[in-house]
Amino acid sequence: MKLTNPHDVPVYTISGSDTARPLPDWLARKRKRSLKNDAEYQNRVELLQDFEFEEASACVRTSDDGDWVMSTGTYKPQIHTHYLPHLSLSFARHTSSLNYTFILLSSDYSKSLHLQTDRSLEFHTPGGCHYRTRLPRYGRDLKYDKHLAEAIIPAVGVNSDGSGEVYRLNLEVGRYMKPYQVDVGGDDMTTSGGGALQGGINTGSVNVAAIAEDSHNLMAFGTSIGTVEFWDSRSKSKIGMLSGHQGGVTALDFARSGLSLATGTSEGIVQIFDLRKSVPLLKKDQGYGYAIQTLMHLTTSSQEKKILSADKRIIKLWDEADGTPWTSVEPAVDINCVAHCKDSGMLLTANEGKQQHSFFIPQLGPAPKWCGFLDNMVEEMAEEETTETYDNYKFLTLPELKQLNMGHLVGTTSLLRPYMHGYFVASKLYEQARLIANPYVWEEERTKKIKEKVEKERESRIRGSGKKVKVNQNLVDKMLKRQERREKVDEDRGVLGDDRFGKLFEDEEFAVDEKSREFQMLNPSTKVGDGAPRPRGTKENSSDESEGESEDEIAAKPKPEMRISSSSYKKSGHQKRDTALGSRAQPSGRGDRKRGDVVGERQITFAPTVKTKEREAKPEQPKQGKRDNRRSASGNVFRQL
């Protein structure tokens, strides 16, 4: 649901695509999968199920009872019927030719009459196409006279007498009646609209018809030469004519009283006539120069009379009395037909593009009963309207304007909108002025963003002291520091967040005694006591040994000293400088240490003897016997004795 026109009269786009060309099915499915995590896409409002066609829609109508919507479109040519209380598609039906326009003959969808582009009329019922008949010429519009049960079809071209024809198909009798003959310019080269072949683009035609069925039941026919003829269905005769329109008349609509008639031309001009006068009461230009396709007399919820005029580009609503613009709707695709849901503010359109559009104007009327939830949604969005109105503006005080060298614009231009103690300035203009006043603003903003990001990351990290427990605090600090080194601190997982290990940090029976011998044997490098690191090879006085001793006795004891078993250290009397790793590997002598001096480890030094030197130092013994000059093949020492 999107706010299309955020002015005094807001317009909400309930459904409809922003693109004129529909996406292929395979690409649409792929895009939908990619949007499954998009919050805006997940919170969208789908008013009606399958309210779309494969290519475009041609015409849309709502039933009198307000429960059905029928629309036609392509491709392939088909008819869609939606049941509004269920917000779903009731059925879809294909036809053999494209649909030009259609009307609903009953108060629901059960009887409909369709004008096709192949000069045929089709009668449709819930079971399908009931009857099909052909027209002598191509039809341009379709209306139904309820009093005479006749279908009125304005057509293209002229008859043998040089007059245009409006065909009458009597549905009670079941045959064509004598047509109405309307002047459309003749078929010669001298009159306006003549001189063209039958069915040509410049031939004369009756473009549109209108019936004042709520009042005097007069019929009005608009022609391609810019005239409007009025016929009485009772006497079957012409009773009046309006002329002087710019271009052909393409749209007509009677007011409910029957005294006012709105006309639209192919040049985009809308005029309002009083049937008692030949001069228009009001003349309105649509603005784009396209032919007017739809005209409606509407009454708002506050009993104000409005006129709806639509061409293929825009839908405008304006005041019937003075022509003051009220609101407008401009979709991204071309409009083919507009339908109004009775006694509501809902507008439905048939348009180019895949999706059909639906617009909701709360000030025109309430939401229809089949989508009453829209009223609550509109109220929630209206609360945020004040903030959304100024999304593209920046509020600045007068000192801030002078700082940006914009003080000379006060009172001289409309770029500044005064409000309370300051002014609203367009965001784009504000950014340009700030960049001129301070060329290094981009670098400052970049530095600021980086600093904010770094601070945010620092705050997200949980330090070791951030989590306090009753017992085993050192264990918790050690685990958190280990996670922090991995740049991932998460207390909700692992041992800290597992309920099975909760007693490890709450129950004192599970407390780890870090001063016990078993703990020191398993963790020789763990900090104990006051947290100061204990040097290797020293003995820390336990609480049991120091208990009962005075401070003087403790001070008189020799302090532990770190000993380094290195021959170079002993010879030189000082520590050797840091050298290469290989040169530092020196055999260390075994120092005189007691059993309890080193906690958690033992140092053992081996002093290997060199056998070669011992042989050289040993005197040679004379060999005995016959073996003096012979080699012994045995290594047994006793054989040489």
XYZ file of C-alpha atoms in Angstrom, residues 50 62 75 77 114 119 165 234 249 262 271 321 359 381 387 422 455 531 576:
19
model
C -4.873 -12.751 -9.695
C -18.394 -3.616 -11.258
C -3.204 -12.379 -24.357
C -8.262 -12.996 -25.069
C -19.588 -8.247 -24.974
C -17.870 -7.142 -35.425
C -26.005 4.382 -37.666
C -40.148 6.742 -26.998
C -16.621 13.627 -29.053
C -20.372 16.299 -19.464
C -17.086 20.667 -21.085
C -19.208 23.993 -10.042
C -6.765 3.234 -6.010
C -0.783 5.890 7.710
C 6.322 13.573 8.985
C 12.731 28.990 10.921
C 32.290 2.889 18.494
C 46.222 -12.130 40.315
C 73.071 -13.012 27.932
